[in-house]
Short mmCIF file of the N, C-alpha and C atoms (twelve columns), coordinates in Angstrom:
data_MODEL
# 
_entry.id   MODEL 
# 
loop_
_atom_site.group_PDB 
_atom_site.id 
_atom_site.type_symbol 
_atom_site.label_atom_id 
_atom_site.label_alt_id 
_atom_site.label_comp_id 
_atom_site.label_asym_id 
_atom_site.label_seq_id 
_atom_site.Cartn_x 
_atom_site.Cartn_y 
_atom_site.Cartn_z 
_atom_site.pdbx_PDB_model_num 
ATOM 1   N N  . MET A 1   97.606 126.658 104.306 1 
ATOM 2   C CA . MET A 1   96.294 127.442 104.254 1 
ATOM 3   C C  . MET A 1   96.457 128.705 103.265 1 
ATOM 4   N N  . LYS A 2   95.447 128.809 102.485 1 
ATOM 5   C CA . LYS A 2   95.500 130.101 101.726 1 
ATOM 6   C C  . LYS A 2   95.026 131.227 102.581 1 
ATOM 7   N N  . GLU A 3   95.518 132.282 102.255 1 
ATOM 8   C CA . GLU A 3   95.274 133.637 102.972 1 
ATOM 9   C C  . GLU A 3   94.595 134.542 102.023 1 
ATOM 10  N N  . PRO A 4   93.862 135.536 102.647 1 
ATOM 11  C CA . PRO A 4   93.256 136.500 101.683 1 
ATOM 12  C C  . PRO A 4   94.195 137.504 101.425 1 
ATOM 13  N N  . LYS A 5   94.155 138.144 100.297 1 
ATOM 14  C CA . LYS A 5   95.326 139.275 99.773  1 
ATOM 15  C C  . LYS A 5   94.657 140.079 98.887  1 
ATOM 16  N N  . ILE A 6   95.092 141.360 98.810  1 
ATOM 17  C CA . ILE A 6   94.775 142.211 97.893  1 
ATOM 18  C C  . ILE A 6   95.788 142.113 96.650  1 
ATOM 19  N N  . ILE A 7   94.946 142.011 95.526  1 
ATOM 20  C CA . ILE A 7   95.731 141.642 94.239  1 
ATOM 21  C C  . ILE A 7   95.615 143.125 93.587  1 
ATOM 22  N N  . ASN A 8   96.622 143.497 93.045  1 
ATOM 23  C CA . ASN A 8   96.744 144.803 92.190  1 
ATOM 24  C C  . ASN A 8   96.453 144.222 90.779  1 
ATOM 25  N N  . LEU A 9   95.552 144.903 90.096  1 
ATOM 26  C CA . LEU A 9   95.282 144.665 88.750  1 
ATOM 27  C C  . LEU A 9   96.015 145.498 87.663  1 
ATOM 28  N N  . PRO A 10  96.239 145.094 86.403  1 
ATOM 29  C CA . PRO A 10  96.842 145.857 85.324  1 
ATOM 30  C C  . PRO A 10  96.173 147.352 85.386  1 
ATOM 31  N N  . LYS A 11  96.735 148.232 85.090  1 
ATOM 32  C CA . LYS A 11  96.191 149.681 84.971  1 
ATOM 33  C C  . LYS A 11  96.672 150.265 83.618  1 
ATOM 34  N N  . ILE A 12  95.822 150.177 82.536  1 
ATOM 35  C CA . ILE A 12  96.241 150.756 81.358  1 
ATOM 36  C C  . ILE A 12  95.752 152.282 81.250  1 
ATOM 37  N N  . LEU A 13  96.730 153.023 81.243  1 
ATOM 38  C CA . LEU A 13  96.319 154.552 81.315  1 
ATOM 39  C C  . LEU A 13  96.262 155.177 79.687  1 
ATOM 40  N N  . ASP A 14  95.057 155.716 79.814  1 
ATOM 41  C CA . ASP A 14  94.665 156.278 78.380  1 
ATOM 42  C C  . ASP A 14  94.209 157.686 78.464  1 
ATOM 43  N N  . LYS A 15  94.371 158.682 77.782  1 
ATOM 44  C CA . LYS A 15  93.569 160.072 78.011  1 
ATOM 45  C C  . LYS A 15  92.211 159.897 77.683  1 
ATOM 46  N N  . ARG A 16  91.766 158.809 77.075  1 
ATOM 47  C CA . ARG A 16  90.488 158.654 76.861  1 
ATOM 48  C C  . ARG A 16  89.627 158.032 77.980  1 
ATOM 49  N N  . GLY A 17  90.346 157.495 78.994  1 
ATOM 50  C CA . GLY A 17  89.865 156.654 79.896  1 
ATOM 51  C C  . GLY A 17  90.805 155.588 80.274  1 
ATOM 52  N N  . ASN A 18  90.969 155.226 81.608  1 
ATOM 53  C CA . ASN A 18  91.665 154.091 81.957  1 
ATOM 54  C C  . ASN A 18  91.074 152.669 81.872  1 
ATOM 55  N N  . LEU A 19  91.787 151.546 81.672  1 
ATOM 56  C CA . LEU A 19  91.165 150.287 81.672  1 
ATOM 57  C C  . LEU A 19  92.132 149.308 82.624  1 
ATOM 58  N N  . SER A 20  91.254 148.534 83.216  1 
ATOM 59  C CA . SER A 20  91.787 147.404 84.172  1 
ATOM 60  C C  . SER A 20  91.068 146.176 83.778  1 
ATOM 61  N N  . PHE A 21  91.767 145.081 84.182  1 
ATOM 62  C CA . PHE A 21  91.138 143.657 83.766  1 
ATOM 63  C C  . PHE A 21  91.703 142.595 84.928  1 
ATOM 64  N N  . PHE A 22  91.110 141.532 84.773  1 
ATOM 65  C CA . PHE A 22  91.779 140.391 85.547  1 
ATOM 66  C C  . PHE A 22  91.257 139.160 84.786  1 
ATOM 67  N N  . GLU A 23  92.283 138.182 84.902  1 
ATOM 68  C CA . GLU A 23  91.981 136.865 83.993  1 
ATOM 69  C C  . GLU A 23  92.763 135.706 84.955  1 
ATOM 70  N N  . TYR A 24  92.352 134.552 84.705  1 
ATOM 71  C CA . TYR A 24  93.112 133.275 85.174  1 
ATOM 72  C C  . TYR A 24  94.080 133.077 83.936  1 
ATOM 73  N N  . PRO A 25  95.243 132.572 84.470  1 
ATOM 74  C CA . PRO A 25  95.730 132.685 85.873  1 
ATOM 75  C C  . PRO A 25  96.741 133.719 86.334  1 
ATOM 76  N N  . ASN A 26  96.746 134.872 85.255  1 
ATOM 77  C CA . ASN A 26  97.522 135.882 85.585  1 
ATOM 78  C C  . ASN A 26  97.327 136.752 86.927  1 
ATOM 79  N N  . GLN A 27  96.045 137.039 87.108  1 
ATOM 80  C CA . GLN A 27  95.733 137.677 88.219  1 
ATOM 81  C C  . GLN A 27  95.025 136.807 89.314  1 
ATOM 82  N N  . LEU A 28  94.158 136.064 88.819  1 
ATOM 83  C CA . LEU A 28  93.238 135.289 89.819  1 
ATOM 84  C C  . LEU A 28  93.933 133.954 90.024  1 
ATOM 85  N N  . PRO A 29  93.691 133.412 91.119  1 
ATOM 86  C CA . PRO A 29  94.201 131.916 91.538  1 
ATOM 87  C C  . PRO A 29  93.118 130.966 91.241  1 
ATOM 88  N N  . PHE A 30  92.006 131.346 90.478  1 
ATOM 89  C CA . PHE A 30  91.031 130.425 90.155  1 
ATOM 90  C C  . PHE A 30  90.383 130.681 88.883  1 
ATOM 91  N N  . GLU A 31  89.619 129.741 88.183  1 
ATOM 92  C CA . GLU A 31  89.017 129.958 86.974  1 
ATOM 93  C C  . GLU A 31  87.465 130.497 87.437  1 
ATOM 94  N N  . ILE A 32  87.060 131.337 86.624  1 
ATOM 95  C CA . ILE A 32  85.562 131.995 87.169  1 
ATOM 96  C C  . ILE A 32  84.637 131.156 86.625  1 
ATOM 97  N N  . ALA A 33  83.600 130.653 87.628  1 
ATOM 98  C CA . ALA A 33  82.453 130.043 87.302  1 
ATOM 99  C C  . ALA A 33  81.199 130.775 87.509  1 
ATOM 100 N N  . ARG A 34  81.284 131.954 88.372  1 
ATOM 101 C CA . ARG A 34  80.065 132.793 88.561  1 
ATOM 102 C C  . ARG A 34  80.603 134.258 88.705  1 
ATOM 103 N N  . THR A 35  79.717 135.116 88.162  1 
ATOM 104 C CA . THR A 35  79.799 136.561 88.300  1 
ATOM 105 C C  . THR A 35  78.546 137.237 88.933  1 
ATOM 106 N N  . TYR A 36  78.795 138.048 89.863  1 
ATOM 107 C CA . TYR A 36  77.468 138.839 90.435  1 
ATOM 108 C C  . TYR A 36  78.020 140.132 91.132  1 
ATOM 109 N N  . TRP A 37  77.104 140.963 91.203  1 
ATOM 110 C CA . TRP A 37  77.455 142.481 91.718  1 
ATOM 111 C C  . TRP A 37  76.431 142.815 92.861  1 
ATOM 112 N N  . ILE A 38  76.845 143.682 93.603  1 
ATOM 113 C CA . ILE A 38  76.078 144.179 94.692  1 
ATOM 114 C C  . ILE A 38  76.019 145.774 94.494  1 
ATOM 115 N N  . TYR A 39  74.849 146.344 94.552  1 
ATOM 116 C CA . TYR A 39  74.818 147.795 94.400  1 
ATOM 117 C C  . TYR A 39  73.511 148.308 94.958  1 
ATOM 118 N N  . ASP A 40  73.275 149.674 94.999  1 
ATOM 119 C CA . ASP A 40  72.153 150.144 95.640  1 
ATOM 120 C C  . ASP A 40  71.975 149.802 97.147  1 
ATOM 121 N N  . VAL A 41  73.037 149.827 97.893  1 
ATOM 122 C CA . VAL A 41  73.022 149.295 99.309  1 
ATOM 123 C C  . VAL A 41  72.599 150.411 100.104 1 
ATOM 124 N N  . PRO A 42  71.482 150.461 100.812 1 
ATOM 125 C CA . PRO A 42  71.000 151.610 101.672 1 
ATOM 126 C C  . PRO A 42  72.151 151.836 102.800 1 
ATOM 127 N N  . GLY A 43  72.351 153.300 103.083 1 
ATOM 128 C CA . GLY A 43  73.174 153.475 104.232 1 
ATOM 129 C C  . GLY A 43  73.153 152.557 105.470 1 
ATOM 130 N N  . GLY A 44  74.190 152.165 105.952 1 
ATOM 131 C CA . GLY A 44  74.126 151.269 107.300 1 
ATOM 132 C C  . GLY A 44  73.952 149.966 107.158 1 
ATOM 133 N N  . GLU A 45  73.518 149.584 105.734 1 
ATOM 134 C CA . GLU A 45  73.424 148.084 105.834 1 
ATOM 135 C C  . GLU A 45  74.499 147.163 105.592 1 
ATOM 136 N N  . VAL A 46  74.482 145.971 105.949 1 
ATOM 137 C CA . VAL A 46  75.651 144.963 105.955 1 
ATOM 138 C C  . VAL A 46  75.300 143.949 105.103 1 
ATOM 139 N N  . ARG A 47  76.180 143.552 104.090 1 
ATOM 140 C CA . ARG A 47  76.044 142.364 103.175 1 
ATOM 141 C C  . ARG A 47  76.892 141.322 103.452 1 
ATOM 142 N N  . GLY A 48  76.686 140.109 103.002 1 
ATOM 143 C CA . GLY A 48  77.512 138.947 103.279 1 
ATOM 144 C C  . GLY A 48  76.981 138.267 104.634 1 
ATOM 145 N N  . SER A 49  77.844 138.414 105.543 1 
ATOM 146 C CA . SER A 49  77.458 137.727 106.953 1 
ATOM 147 C C  . SER A 49  77.515 136.166 106.780 1 
ATOM 148 N N  . HIS A 50  78.375 135.657 106.017 1 
ATOM 149 C CA . HIS A 50  78.455 134.120 105.863 1 
ATOM 150 C C  . HIS A 50  79.879 133.682 105.436 1 
ATOM 151 N N  . ALA A 51  79.969 132.511 105.352 1 
ATOM 152 C CA . ALA A 51  81.382 131.970 104.973 1 
ATOM 153 C C  . ALA A 51  80.827 130.801 103.903 1 
ATOM 154 N N  . PHE A 52  81.874 130.324 103.092 1 
ATOM 155 C CA . PHE A 52  81.704 129.254 102.141 1 
ATOM 156 C C  . PHE A 52  82.555 128.264 102.580 1 
ATOM 157 N N  . LYS A 53  81.986 126.939 102.482 1 
ATOM 158 C CA . LYS A 53  82.895 125.701 102.765 1 
ATOM 159 C C  . LYS A 53  83.934 125.527 101.719 1 
ATOM 160 N N  . GLU A 54  83.624 125.673 100.384 1 
ATOM 161 C CA . GLU A 54  84.635 125.576 99.270  1 
ATOM 162 C C  . GLU A 54  84.851 126.723 98.560  1 
ATOM 163 N N  . GLN A 55  83.798 127.490 98.266  1 
ATOM 164 C CA . GLN A 55  83.908 128.729 97.209  1 
ATOM 165 C C  . GLN A 55  85.085 129.563 97.671  1 
ATOM 166 N N  . GLN A 56  85.657 130.124 96.591  1 
ATOM 167 C CA . GLN A 56  86.648 131.110 96.704  1 
ATOM 168 C C  . GLN A 56  85.962 132.343 95.816  1 
ATOM 169 N N  . GLU A 57  86.346 133.461 96.368  1 
ATOM 170 C CA . GLU A 57  85.923 134.848 95.702  1 
ATOM 171 C C  . GLU A 57  87.022 135.882 95.576  1 
ATOM 172 N N  . PHE A 58  86.709 136.705 94.612  1 
ATOM 173 C CA . PHE A 58  87.519 137.983 94.156  1 
ATOM 174 C C  . PHE A 58  86.543 138.931 94.120  1 
ATOM 175 N N  . ILE A 59  86.777 140.033 94.930  1 
ATOM 176 C CA . ILE A 59  85.878 141.391 94.914  1 
ATOM 177 C C  . ILE A 59  86.483 142.496 94.438  1 
ATOM 178 N N  . VAL A 60  85.867 143.377 93.660  1 
ATOM 179 C CA . VAL A 60  86.458 144.600 93.340  1 
ATOM 180 C C  . VAL A 60  85.471 145.847 93.479  1 
ATOM 181 N N  . ALA A 61  85.964 146.900 94.053  1 
ATOM 182 C CA . ALA A 61  84.977 147.894 94.102  1 
ATOM 183 C C  . ALA A 61  85.006 148.774 92.738  1 
ATOM 184 N N  . LEU A 62  84.228 148.398 91.929  1 
ATOM 185 C CA . LEU A 62  84.190 149.070 90.526  1 
ATOM 186 C C  . LEU A 62  83.779 150.463 90.625  1 
ATOM 187 N N  . SER A 63  83.122 151.067 91.761  1 
ATOM 188 C CA . SER A 63  82.662 152.395 91.914  1 
ATOM 189 C C  . SER A 63  82.551 152.435 93.343  1 
ATOM 190 N N  . GLY A 64  82.868 153.621 93.961  1 
ATOM 191 C CA . GLY A 64  82.679 154.060 95.238  1 
ATOM 192 C C  . GLY A 64  83.555 153.286 96.257  1 
ATOM 193 N N  . SER A 65  83.154 152.830 97.536  1 
ATOM 194 C CA . SER A 65  84.061 152.125 98.405  1 
ATOM 195 C C  . SER A 65  83.075 151.347 99.281  1 
ATOM 196 N N  . PHE A 66  83.803 150.468 99.886  1 
ATOM 197 C CA . PHE A 66  83.127 149.468 101.110 1 
ATOM 198 C C  . PHE A 66  84.237 148.863 101.659 1 
ATOM 199 N N  . ASP A 67  84.023 148.391 102.941 1 
ATOM 200 C CA . ASP A 67  84.806 147.647 103.731 1 
ATOM 201 C C  . ASP A 67  84.427 146.112 103.716 1 
ATOM 202 N N  . ILE A 68  85.486 145.304 103.865 1 
ATOM 203 C CA . ILE A 68  85.246 143.848 103.940 1 
ATOM 204 C C  . ILE A 68  85.755 143.398 105.165 1 
ATOM 205 N N  . ILE A 69  84.979 142.905 106.154 1 
ATOM 206 C CA . ILE A 69  85.648 142.311 107.379 1 
ATOM 207 C C  . ILE A 69  85.618 140.850 107.149 1 
ATOM 208 N N  . LEU A 70  86.778 140.362 107.494 1 
ATOM 209 C CA . LEU A 70  87.031 138.819 107.335 1 
ATOM 210 C C  . LEU A 70  87.363 138.228 108.653 1 
ATOM 211 N N  . ASN A 71  86.807 137.071 109.060 1 
ATOM 212 C CA . ASN A 71  87.189 136.386 110.241 1 
ATOM 213 C C  . ASN A 71  87.456 135.008 110.031 1 
ATOM 214 N N  . ASN A 72  88.825 134.369 110.352 1 
ATOM 215 C CA . ASN A 72  89.191 133.099 110.264 1 
ATOM 216 C C  . ASN A 72  88.555 132.122 111.197 1 
ATOM 217 N N  . GLY A 73  87.883 132.597 112.276 1 
ATOM 218 C CA . GLY A 73  87.555 131.823 113.235 1 
ATOM 219 C C  . GLY A 73  88.167 132.197 114.800 1 
ATOM 220 N N  . GLU A 74  89.363 133.120 114.514 1 
ATOM 221 C CA . GLU A 74  90.006 133.451 115.669 1 
ATOM 222 C C  . GLU A 74  90.494 134.910 115.539 1 
ATOM 223 N N  . ASN A 75  90.661 135.322 114.344 1 
ATOM 224 C CA . ASN A 75  91.194 136.741 114.069 1 
ATOM 225 C C  . ASN A 75  90.278 137.405 113.103 1 
ATOM 226 N N  . GLU A 76  90.252 138.703 113.285 1 
ATOM 227 C CA . GLU A 76  89.435 139.521 112.353 1 
ATOM 228 C C  . GLU A 76  90.498 140.359 111.495 1 
ATOM 229 N N  . LEU A 77  90.065 140.638 109.995 1 
ATOM 230 C CA . LEU A 77  90.944 141.535 109.229 1 
ATOM 231 C C  . LEU A 77  89.912 142.145 108.549 1 
ATOM 232 N N  . LYS A 78  90.382 143.530 108.295 1 
ATOM 233 C CA . LYS A 78  89.371 144.536 107.735 1 
ATOM 234 C C  . LYS A 78  90.194 145.090 106.371 1 
ATOM 235 N N  . PHE A 79  89.641 144.959 105.238 1 
ATOM 236 C CA . PHE A 79  90.066 145.501 103.946 1 
ATOM 237 C C  . PHE A 79  89.209 146.728 103.542 1 
ATOM 238 N N  . SER A 80  89.765 147.724 103.159 1 
ATOM 239 C CA . SER A 80  88.979 148.821 102.339 1 
ATOM 240 C C  . SER A 80  89.069 148.922 101.072 1 
ATOM 241 N N  . LEU A 81  88.091 148.688 100.193 1 
ATOM 242 C CA . LEU A 81  88.328 148.753 98.581  1 
ATOM 243 C C  . LEU A 81  87.671 150.054 98.237  1 
ATOM 244 N N  . ASN A 82  88.521 150.687 97.503  1 
ATOM 245 C CA . ASN A 82  88.111 151.901 96.953  1 
ATOM 246 C C  . ASN A 82  88.734 152.419 95.591  1 
ATOM 247 N N  . ARG A 83  89.404 151.266 94.904  1 
ATOM 248 C CA . ARG A 83  90.101 151.511 93.653  1 
ATOM 249 C C  . ARG A 83  89.601 150.384 92.672  1 
ATOM 250 N N  . SER A 84  89.237 150.704 91.398  1 
ATOM 251 C CA . SER A 84  88.757 149.829 90.551  1 
ATOM 252 C C  . SER A 84  89.999 148.969 90.042  1 
ATOM 253 N N  . TYR A 85  91.203 149.341 90.378  1 
ATOM 254 C CA . TYR A 85  92.411 148.390 89.890  1 
ATOM 255 C C  . TYR A 85  92.943 147.519 90.942  1 
ATOM 256 N N  . GLU A 86  92.200 147.228 92.067  1 
ATOM 257 C CA . GLU A 86  92.684 146.190 92.951  1 
ATOM 258 C C  . GLU A 86  91.555 145.608 93.603  1 
ATOM 259 N N  . GLY A 87  91.682 144.393 93.938  1 
ATOM 260 C CA . GLY A 87  90.542 143.489 94.357  1 
ATOM 261 C C  . GLY A 87  91.002 142.587 95.640  1 
ATOM 262 N N  . LEU A 88  90.248 142.220 96.416  1 
ATOM 263 C CA . LEU A 88  90.441 141.150 97.464  1 
ATOM 264 C C  . LEU A 88  90.028 139.727 97.176  1 
ATOM 265 N N  . TYR A 89  91.106 138.915 96.996  1 
ATOM 266 C CA . TYR A 89  90.981 137.481 97.098  1 
ATOM 267 C C  . TYR A 89  90.620 136.961 98.532  1 
ATOM 268 N N  . ILE A 90  89.510 136.146 98.568  1 
ATOM 269 C CA . ILE A 90  89.055 135.581 99.529  1 
ATOM 270 C C  . ILE A 90  88.935 134.119 99.502  1 
ATOM 271 N N  . PRO A 91  89.909 133.147 100.201 1 
ATOM 272 C CA . PRO A 91  89.715 131.796 100.095 1 
ATOM 273 C C  . PRO A 91  88.466 131.299 100.701 1 
ATOM 274 N N  . GLU A 92  88.338 130.005 100.768 1 
ATOM 275 C CA . GLU A 92  87.153 129.353 101.321 1 
ATOM 276 C C  . GLU A 92  87.525 129.421 102.990 1 
ATOM 277 N N  . MET A 93  86.290 129.264 103.459 1 
ATOM 278 C CA . MET A 93  86.317 129.311 105.084 1 
ATOM 279 C C  . MET A 93  86.871 130.506 105.668 1 
ATOM 280 N N  . TYR A 94  86.489 131.521 104.956 1 
ATOM 281 C CA . TYR A 94  86.591 132.894 105.735 1 
ATOM 282 C C  . TYR A 94  85.395 133.516 106.026 1 
ATOM 283 N N  . TRP A 95  84.909 133.776 107.106 1 
ATOM 284 C CA . TRP A 95  83.678 134.590 107.316 1 
ATOM 285 C C  . TRP A 95  83.720 136.030 106.793 1 
ATOM 286 N N  . ARG A 96  82.768 136.496 106.107 1 
ATOM 287 C CA . ARG A 96  82.987 137.706 105.302 1 
ATOM 288 C C  . ARG A 96  81.550 138.532 105.541 1 
ATOM 289 N N  . SER A 97  81.807 139.774 105.681 1 
ATOM 290 C CA . SER A 97  80.858 140.867 105.899 1 
ATOM 291 C C  . SER A 97  81.463 142.121 105.106 1 
ATOM 292 N N  . LEU A 98  80.385 142.647 104.309 1 
ATOM 293 C CA . LEU A 98  80.593 143.839 103.503 1 
ATOM 294 C C  . LEU A 98  79.876 145.077 104.096 1 
ATOM 295 N N  . GLU A 99  80.548 146.157 104.536 1 
ATOM 296 C CA . GLU A 99  79.876 147.223 105.114 1 
ATOM 297 C C  . GLU A 99  80.382 148.453 104.705 1 
ATOM 298 N N  . ASN A 100 79.802 149.691 105.287 1 
ATOM 299 C CA . ASN A 100 80.228 151.018 104.988 1 
ATOM 300 C C  . ASN A 100 80.246 151.328 103.535 1 
ATOM 301 N N  . PHE A 101 79.157 150.919 102.730 1 
ATOM 302 C CA . PHE A 101 79.114 151.232 101.262 1 
ATOM 303 C C  . PHE A 101 78.907 152.673 101.178 1 
ATOM 304 N N  . SER A 102 79.721 153.293 100.121 1 
ATOM 305 C CA . SER A 102 79.450 154.650 99.869  1 
ATOM 306 C C  . SER A 102 78.148 154.940 98.845  1 
ATOM 307 N N  . THR A 103 77.828 156.021 98.717  1 
ATOM 308 C CA . THR A 103 76.769 156.207 97.873  1 
ATOM 309 C C  . THR A 103 77.274 155.782 96.309  1 
ATOM 310 N N  . ASN A 104 76.336 155.115 95.593  1 
ATOM 311 C CA . ASN A 104 76.554 154.588 94.256  1 
ATOM 312 C C  . ASN A 104 77.646 153.806 94.256  1 
ATOM 313 N N  . SER A 105 78.104 152.926 95.226  1 
ATOM 314 C CA . SER A 105 79.109 151.960 95.199  1 
ATOM 315 C C  . SER A 105 78.578 150.831 94.462  1 
ATOM 316 N N  . LEU A 106 79.593 150.032 93.797  1 
ATOM 317 C CA . LEU A 106 79.224 148.806 93.096  1 
ATOM 318 C C  . LEU A 106 80.497 147.842 93.168  1 
ATOM 319 N N  . ALA A 107 79.863 146.747 93.737  1 
ATOM 320 C CA . ALA A 107 80.932 145.717 94.214  1 
ATOM 321 C C  . ALA A 107 80.625 144.545 93.083  1 
ATOM 322 N N  . LEU A 108 81.838 144.125 92.532  1 
ATOM 323 C CA . LEU A 108 81.792 143.056 91.560  1 
ATOM 324 C C  . LEU A 108 82.371 141.870 92.246  1 
ATOM 325 N N  . ILE A 109 81.765 140.708 92.129  1 
ATOM 326 C CA . ILE A 109 82.410 139.517 92.857  1 
ATOM 327 C C  . ILE A 109 82.375 138.343 91.965  1 
ATOM 328 N N  . VAL A 110 83.535 137.808 91.709  1 
ATOM 329 C CA . VAL A 110 83.644 136.641 90.942  1 
ATOM 330 C C  . VAL A 110 84.129 135.402 91.671  1 
ATOM 331 N N  . SER A 111 83.486 134.172 91.455  1 
ATOM 332 C CA . SER A 111 83.730 133.143 92.412  1 
ATOM 333 C C  . SER A 111 84.269 131.900 91.427  1 
ATOM 334 N N  . ASP A 112 84.753 130.880 92.204  1 
ATOM 335 C CA . ASP A 112 85.340 129.620 91.341  1 
ATOM 336 C C  . ASP A 112 84.130 128.562 91.263  1 
ATOM 337 N N  . ARG A 113 83.004 128.847 91.747  1 
ATOM 338 C CA . ARG A 113 81.930 127.964 91.796  1 
ATOM 339 C C  . ARG A 113 80.485 128.384 91.186  1 
ATOM 340 N N  . SER A 114 79.646 127.711 90.911  1 
ATOM 341 C CA . SER A 114 78.270 128.088 90.755  1 
ATOM 342 C C  . SER A 114 77.603 128.162 92.098  1 
ATOM 343 N N  . TYR A 115 76.475 128.789 91.955  1 
ATOM 344 C CA . TYR A 115 75.614 129.071 93.262  1 
ATOM 345 C C  . TYR A 115 75.275 127.662 93.894  1 
ATOM 346 N N  . ASP A 116 75.470 127.490 95.190  1 
ATOM 347 C CA . ASP A 116 75.117 126.219 95.822  1 
ATOM 348 C C  . ASP A 116 74.717 126.531 97.038  1 
ATOM 349 N N  . SER A 117 73.609 126.641 97.455  1 
ATOM 350 C CA . SER A 117 73.041 126.935 99.008  1 
ATOM 351 C C  . SER A 117 73.749 126.142 100.067 1 
ATOM 352 N N  . ASP A 118 74.044 124.769 99.763  1 
ATOM 353 C CA . ASP A 118 74.768 123.966 100.579 1 
ATOM 354 C C  . ASP A 118 76.095 124.418 101.148 1 
ATOM 355 N N  . ASP A 119 76.765 125.317 100.272 1 
ATOM 356 C CA . ASP A 119 78.141 125.676 100.542 1 
ATOM 357 C C  . ASP A 119 78.005 126.714 101.462 1 
ATOM 358 N N  . TYR A 120 77.186 127.398 101.735 1 
ATOM 359 C CA . TYR A 120 76.979 128.625 102.680 1 
ATOM 360 C C  . TYR A 120 77.058 128.149 103.969 1 
ATOM 361 N N  . ILE A 121 77.827 128.854 104.712 1 
ATOM 362 C CA . ILE A 121 77.522 128.703 106.315 1 
ATOM 363 C C  . ILE A 121 77.012 130.036 106.949 1 
ATOM 364 N N  . ARG A 122 75.849 130.070 107.349 1 
ATOM 365 C CA . ARG A 122 75.245 131.286 107.712 1 
ATOM 366 C C  . ARG A 122 75.126 131.452 109.171 1 
ATOM 367 N N  . ASP A 123 75.550 130.787 110.043 1 
ATOM 368 C CA . ASP A 123 75.781 130.735 111.568 1 
ATOM 369 C C  . ASP A 123 77.289 130.938 111.756 1 
ATOM 370 N N  . PHE A 124 77.430 131.873 112.608 1 
ATOM 371 C CA . PHE A 124 78.816 132.240 112.851 1 
ATOM 372 C C  . PHE A 124 79.521 131.153 113.983 1 
ATOM 373 N N  . GLU A 125 78.581 130.857 114.847 1 
ATOM 374 C CA . GLU A 125 79.178 129.767 115.932 1 
ATOM 375 C C  . GLU A 125 79.312 128.371 115.079 1 
ATOM 376 N N  . GLN A 126 78.427 127.955 114.126 1 
ATOM 377 C CA . GLN A 126 78.727 126.948 113.296 1 
ATOM 378 C C  . GLN A 126 80.020 126.988 112.620 1 
ATOM 379 N N  . PHE A 127 80.360 128.130 112.065 1 
ATOM 380 C CA . PHE A 127 81.497 128.266 111.242 1 
ATOM 381 C C  . PHE A 127 82.748 128.219 112.148 1 
ATOM 382 N N  . LYS A 128 82.639 128.787 113.218 1 
ATOM 383 C CA . LYS A 128 83.733 128.515 114.252 1 
ATOM 384 C C  . LYS A 128 84.038 127.078 114.552 1 
ATOM 385 N N  . LYS A 129 83.026 126.476 114.810 1 
ATOM 386 C CA . LYS A 129 83.295 124.901 115.218 1 
ATOM 387 C C  . LYS A 129 83.676 124.187 113.972 1 
ATOM 388 N N  . LEU A 130 83.397 124.495 112.735 1 
ATOM 389 C CA . LEU A 130 83.837 123.811 111.632 1 
ATOM 390 C C  . LEU A 130 85.250 124.137 111.194 1 
ATOM 391 N N  . LYS A 131 85.622 125.395 111.623 1 
ATOM 392 C CA . LYS A 131 86.917 126.034 111.452 1 
ATOM 393 C C  . LYS A 131 87.907 125.456 112.222 1 
ATOM 394 N N  . ASN A 132 87.521 125.512 113.503 1 
ATOM 395 C CA . ASN A 132 88.492 125.147 114.576 1 
ATOM 396 C C  . ASN A 132 88.342 123.560 114.942 1 
ATOM 397 N N  . GLY A 133 87.643 122.839 114.309 1 
ATOM 398 C CA . GLY A 133 87.603 121.442 114.493 1 
ATOM 399 C C  . GLY A 133 86.734 121.059 115.640 1 
# 
C-alpha cells in the first residue's frame, strides 16, 4: 500500500530570489493531469473533508501555512505545511481535511486525474466501510 509522505523539492538559491520545482518522475510519483489551488480561506474554515477512490495528489503551501489531517480508516496523521520547497504526497483512499489556514495562505494541488465527481467519497462512514472491506 502506498503511504503519504513529505517530498522535499529542489531549492535553487539565488540572491535575486529562490526557485523550487517539481516534475515527474524526479519528485512526483505520478504524471500531472490537473492543477488547482485554494486561497482566501476564512479563519476557522476547513477544506477537503473527502477521500478519492483512485486519485493521488501532491500539495504544496506556496504561501503561508496550513495543516493536512489524513485518515486511513483506522489512524489519523497530521502534516503541517509551511515551506514552498516541500509538499505532501497523498495516495488514493486517504480521507483528507485541510485546516488552520494562515492569512494569505495559498495551497497548490496537483493530481494524477482530471476532475471526476464519481471518484469522491464524501461520507466518512462510507469511506471507512470501503477502506476496511
